[in-house]
Amino acid sequence: MRSRVLWWRWRRGPLRRRSDVVEAWTVLVVGVVLFLGVPAAGAAAGLAVHADAERAARTAAATRHRVTATLTADAPPPVPAVGTVPLYDVPARWREPDGARRTGNARVIAGSRRGEHAAVWLDERGRVAGAPPGAEDVALRTASAVLAAAAATALAALLARHAVGRVLDRRRLAAWEREWRRTGPEWSGWTA
């Protein structure tokens, strides 16, 4: 019957090797990193990215304005077999808030017809720009950063544990080989 002694790598004894102690400390450190470091890395990345994304969204909202444009050409027709309706850049014209007429491209869904109206976002210089990021965009960037930082931290810890384990296994095998070379001939009658 097999019995398991808890924490055997931490106890002193004639069979405990230095590699057992190193492995025990490695497992402990990796466990702490996985249970404390991964959430901490995710939280730190999330807070930093969230603050940056909110600042960028506020800046974009303050510097961009929306105008209504009239399409001057038809958008390509929708493709029947595709699940989503694609967006196309179509020539359009609009008036700036100061009354000046402008032309450029408006991003509209496939199948939009000439003469229809579309929203166009302009930056402070009057150039066509994307819509300012909303709360959903900020949340998505934050969640992506949290997941990426947490996954990277966990992966680094697990790879470090794997690397240490491989080095320790090689050293243990080399030690066993040295011992066998020394004691093997006594048991088998074989000499090197």
Tab-separated table of C-alpha atoms in Angstrom:
chain	number	residue	atom	x	y	z
A	1	MET	CA	0.000	0.000	0.000
A	2	ARG	CA	1.338	3.384	-0.967
A	3	SER	CA	1.354	6.214	1.540
A	4	ARG	CA	1.881	9.880	0.781
A	5	VAL	CA	3.754	12.124	3.143
A	6	LEU	CA	2.568	15.681	2.813
A	7	TRP	CA	5.188	18.357	2.263
A	8	TRP	CA	7.934	15.733	1.909
A	9	ARG	CA	10.088	18.049	-0.163
A	10	TRP	CA	10.197	20.523	2.718
A	11	ARG	CA	11.178	17.977	5.371
A	12	ARG	CA	14.738	17.073	6.194
A	13	GLY	CA	15.817	13.537	5.502
A	14	PRO	CA	18.514	11.417	3.900
A	15	LEU	CA	16.571	10.969	0.646
A	16	ARG	CA	15.763	14.617	0.076
A	17	ARG	CA	17.838	16.125	-2.700
A	18	ARG	CA	18.687	19.748	-3.377
A	19	SER	CA	16.612	19.502	-6.584
A	20	ASP	CA	13.579	18.539	-4.470
A	21	VAL	CA	13.924	21.735	-2.451
A	22	VAL	CA	14.392	23.854	-5.577
A	23	GLU	CA	11.338	22.236	-7.128
A	24	ALA	CA	9.265	22.830	-4.005
A	25	TRP	CA	10.219	26.514	-3.928
A	26	THR	CA	9.501	26.819	-7.657
A	27	VAL	CA	6.028	25.332	-7.237
A	28	LEU	CA	5.358	27.669	-4.306
A	29	VAL	CA	6.487	30.763	-6.219
A	30	VAL	CA	4.503	29.773	-9.323
A	31	GLY	CA	1.431	29.165	-7.146
A	32	VAL	CA	1.737	32.612	-5.588
A	33	VAL	CA	2.193	34.182	-9.024
A	34	LEU	CA	-0.846	32.340	-10.392
A	35	PHE	CA	-3.139	33.191	-7.487
A	36	LEU	CA	-1.906	36.685	-6.660
A	37	GLY	CA	0.243	37.897	-9.542
A	38	VAL	CA	-2.156	37.066	-12.370
A	39	PRO	CA	-5.070	39.053	-10.875
A	40	ALA	CA	-2.717	41.879	-9.908
A	41	ALA	CA	-1.249	42.068	-13.426
A	42	GLY	CA	-4.729	42.032	-14.942
A	43	ALA	CA	-5.968	44.739	-12.589
A	44	ALA	CA	-2.928	46.954	-13.179
A	45	ALA	CA	-3.211	46.630	-16.951
A	46	GLY	CA	-6.967	47.189	-16.801
A	47	LEU	CA	-6.653	50.357	-14.741
A	48	ALA	CA	-3.939	51.793	-16.978
A	49	VAL	CA	-5.709	50.979	-20.240
A	50	HIS	CA	-9.099	52.094	-18.921
A	51	ALA	CA	-7.740	55.503	-17.923
A	52	ASP	CA	-5.991	55.875	-21.284
A	53	ALA	CA	-9.042	54.742	-23.266
A	54	GLU	CA	-11.359	57.115	-21.378
A	55	ARG	CA	-8.961	60.008	-21.946
A	56	ALA	CA	-8.783	59.180	-25.669
A	57	ALA	CA	-12.586	58.911	-25.865
A	58	ARG	CA	-13.047	62.291	-24.142
A	59	THR	CA	-10.486	63.910	-26.453
A	60	ALA	CA	-12.128	62.397	-29.545
A	61	ALA	CA	-15.596	63.476	-28.385
A	62	ALA	CA	-14.338	67.020	-27.785
A	63	THR	CA	-12.515	67.328	-31.126
A	64	ARG	CA	-14.915	65.551	-33.499
A	65	HIS	CA	-18.319	66.617	-34.671
A	66	ARG	CA	-21.005	64.890	-36.664
A	67	VAL	CA	-22.532	66.187	-39.877
A	68	THR	CA	-25.167	64.746	-42.167
A	69	ALA	CA	-23.852	63.961	-45.637
A	70	THR	CA	-25.741	63.265	-48.848
A	71	LEU	CA	-24.414	60.391	-50.941
A	72	THR	CA	-23.394	61.353	-54.480
A	73	ALA	CA	-23.021	57.750	-55.692
A	74	ASP	CA	-24.484	54.330	-55.036
A	75	ALA	CA	-22.757	51.867	-52.733
A	76	PRO	CA	-22.101	48.386	-54.137
A	77	PRO	CA	-25.026	45.998	-53.632
A	78	PRO	CA	-25.021	43.595	-50.679
A	79	VAL	CA	-23.687	40.118	-51.301
A	80	PRO	CA	-26.581	37.675	-50.744
A	81	ALA	CA	-24.620	34.784	-49.207
A	82	VAL	CA	-22.649	36.789	-46.657
A	83	GLY	CA	-23.977	36.898	-43.076
A	84	THR	CA	-23.162	40.558	-42.371
A	85	VAL	CA	-23.700	43.625	-44.502
A	86	PRO	CA	-20.323	45.137	-45.429
A	87	LEU	CA	-19.488	48.838	-45.190
A	88	TYR	CA	-18.166	50.858	-48.120
A	89	ASP	CA	-16.650	54.312	-48.547
A	90	VAL	CA	-18.937	56.207	-50.945
A	91	PRO	CA	-18.513	59.776	-52.266
A	92	ALA	CA	-20.719	62.272	-50.420
A	93	ARG	CA	-21.141	66.015	-49.806
A	94	TRP	CA	-22.042	67.950	-46.674
A	95	ARG	CA	-22.028	71.378	-45.100
A	96	GLU	CA	-19.680	72.305	-42.307
A	97	PRO	CA	-21.133	74.032	-39.236
A	98	ASP	CA	-19.758	77.322	-40.632
A	99	GLY	CA	-21.768	76.771	-43.873
A	100	ALA	CA	-18.856	75.716	-46.137
A	101	ARG	CA	-19.577	72.895	-48.590
A	102	ARG	CA	-17.276	69.876	-48.484
A	103	THR	CA	-16.943	66.560	-50.274
A	104	GLY	CA	-15.364	63.308	-49.215
A	105	ASN	CA	-16.224	59.717	-48.478
A	106	ALA	CA	-18.915	58.524	-46.119
A	107	ARG	CA	-18.823	54.986	-44.743
A	108	VAL	CA	-22.208	53.411	-45.449
A	109	ILE	CA	-23.716	49.937	-45.601
A	110	ALA	CA	-23.856	48.023	-48.859
A	111	GLY	CA	-26.852	48.881	-50.992
A	112	SER	CA	-27.075	52.561	-49.953
A	113	ARG	CA	-28.377	54.702	-52.818
A	114	ARG	CA	-27.412	58.088	-54.202
A	115	GLY	CA	-29.293	60.890	-52.441
A	116	GLU	CA	-29.589	59.045	-49.100
A	117	HIS	CA	-28.212	60.641	-45.956
A	118	ALA	CA	-25.380	59.292	-43.835
A	119	ALA	CA	-23.561	60.457	-40.722
A	120	VAL	CA	-19.973	61.641	-41.174
A	121	TRP	CA	-17.630	62.447	-38.312
A	122	LEU	CA	-15.091	65.229	-38.844
A	123	ASP	CA	-12.037	66.136	-36.815
A	124	GLU	CA	-11.094	69.682	-35.773
A	125	ARG	CA	-9.500	70.297	-39.199
A	126	GLY	CA	-12.582	69.174	-41.104
A	127	ARG	CA	-11.140	65.837	-42.221
A	128	VAL	CA	-13.278	62.708	-42.176
A	129	ALA	CA	-12.587	60.710	-39.021
A	130	GLY	CA	-14.083	57.750	-37.226
A	131	ALA	CA	-16.809	58.120	-34.655
A	132	PRO	CA	-15.494	58.860	-31.176
A	133	PRO	CA	-15.164	55.720	-29.064
A	134	GLY	CA	-18.102	55.025	-26.795
A	135	ALA	CA	-18.378	53.302	-23.437
A	136	GLU	CA	-18.514	49.904	-25.154
A	137	ASP	CA	-15.227	50.583	-26.949
A	138	VAL	CA	-13.570	51.621	-23.684
A	139	ALA	CA	-14.891	48.502	-21.951
A	140	LEU	CA	-13.688	46.260	-24.785
A	141	ARG	CA	-10.183	47.765	-24.745
A	142	THR	CA	-10.053	47.407	-20.962
A	143	ALA	CA	-11.249	43.796	-20.985
A	144	SER	CA	-8.770	42.924	-23.738
A	145	ALA	CA	-5.899	44.408	-21.746
A	146	VAL	CA	-6.940	42.587	-18.567
A	147	LEU	CA	-7.148	39.243	-20.360
A	148	ALA	CA	-3.881	39.760	-22.233
A	149	ALA	CA	-1.937	40.772	-19.101
A	150	ALA	CA	-3.400	37.949	-17.016
A	151	ALA	CA	-2.752	35.357	-19.720
A	152	ALA	CA	0.799	36.591	-20.319
A	153	THR	CA	1.599	36.486	-16.600
A	154	ALA	CA	0.149	32.999	-16.179
A	155	LEU	CA	1.931	31.748	-19.281
A	156	ALA	CA	5.258	33.187	-18.131
A	157	ALA	CA	4.886	31.551	-14.703
A	158	LEU	CA	3.945	28.173	-16.171
A	159	LEU	CA	6.748	28.303	-18.736
A	160	ALA	CA	9.232	29.161	-15.983
A	161	ARG	CA	7.964	26.200	-13.925
A	162	HIS	CA	8.300	23.931	-16.952
A	163	ALA	CA	11.833	25.166	-17.696
A	164	VAL	CA	12.962	24.696	-14.091
A	165	GLY	CA	11.409	21.225	-14.045
A	166	ARG	CA	13.243	20.220	-17.215
A	167	VAL	CA	16.585	21.471	-15.865
A	168	LEU	CA	16.024	19.637	-12.569
A	169	ASP	CA	15.006	16.452	-14.383
A	170	ARG	CA	18.175	16.573	-16.499
A	171	ARG	CA	20.304	17.044	-13.401
A	172	ARG	CA	18.540	14.192	-11.590
A	173	LEU	CA	19.006	11.886	-14.581
A	174	ALA	CA	22.677	12.838	-14.811
A	175	ALA	CA	23.111	12.128	-11.085
A	176	TRP	CA	21.378	8.764	-11.442
A	177	GLU	CA	23.634	7.939	-14.405
A	178	ARG	CA	26.742	8.792	-12.362
A	179	GLU	CA	25.523	6.669	-9.473
A	180	TRP	CA	24.694	3.763	-11.767
A	181	ARG	CA	28.139	3.907	-13.343
A	182	ARG	CA	29.594	3.640	-9.866
A	183	THR	CA	27.296	0.958	-8.437
A	184	GLY	CA	26.115	-0.864	-11.569
A	185	PRO	CA	29.215	-3.026	-11.999
A	186	GLU	CA	28.845	-4.305	-8.399
A	187	TRP	CA	25.295	-5.521	-9.101
A	188	SER	CA	25.556	-6.807	-12.640
A	189	GLY	CA	29.134	-7.879	-12.996
A	190	TRP	CA	29.493	-5.428	-15.865
A	191	THR	CA	32.549	-3.181	-16.028
A	192	ALA	CA	33.090	-0.077	-18.099
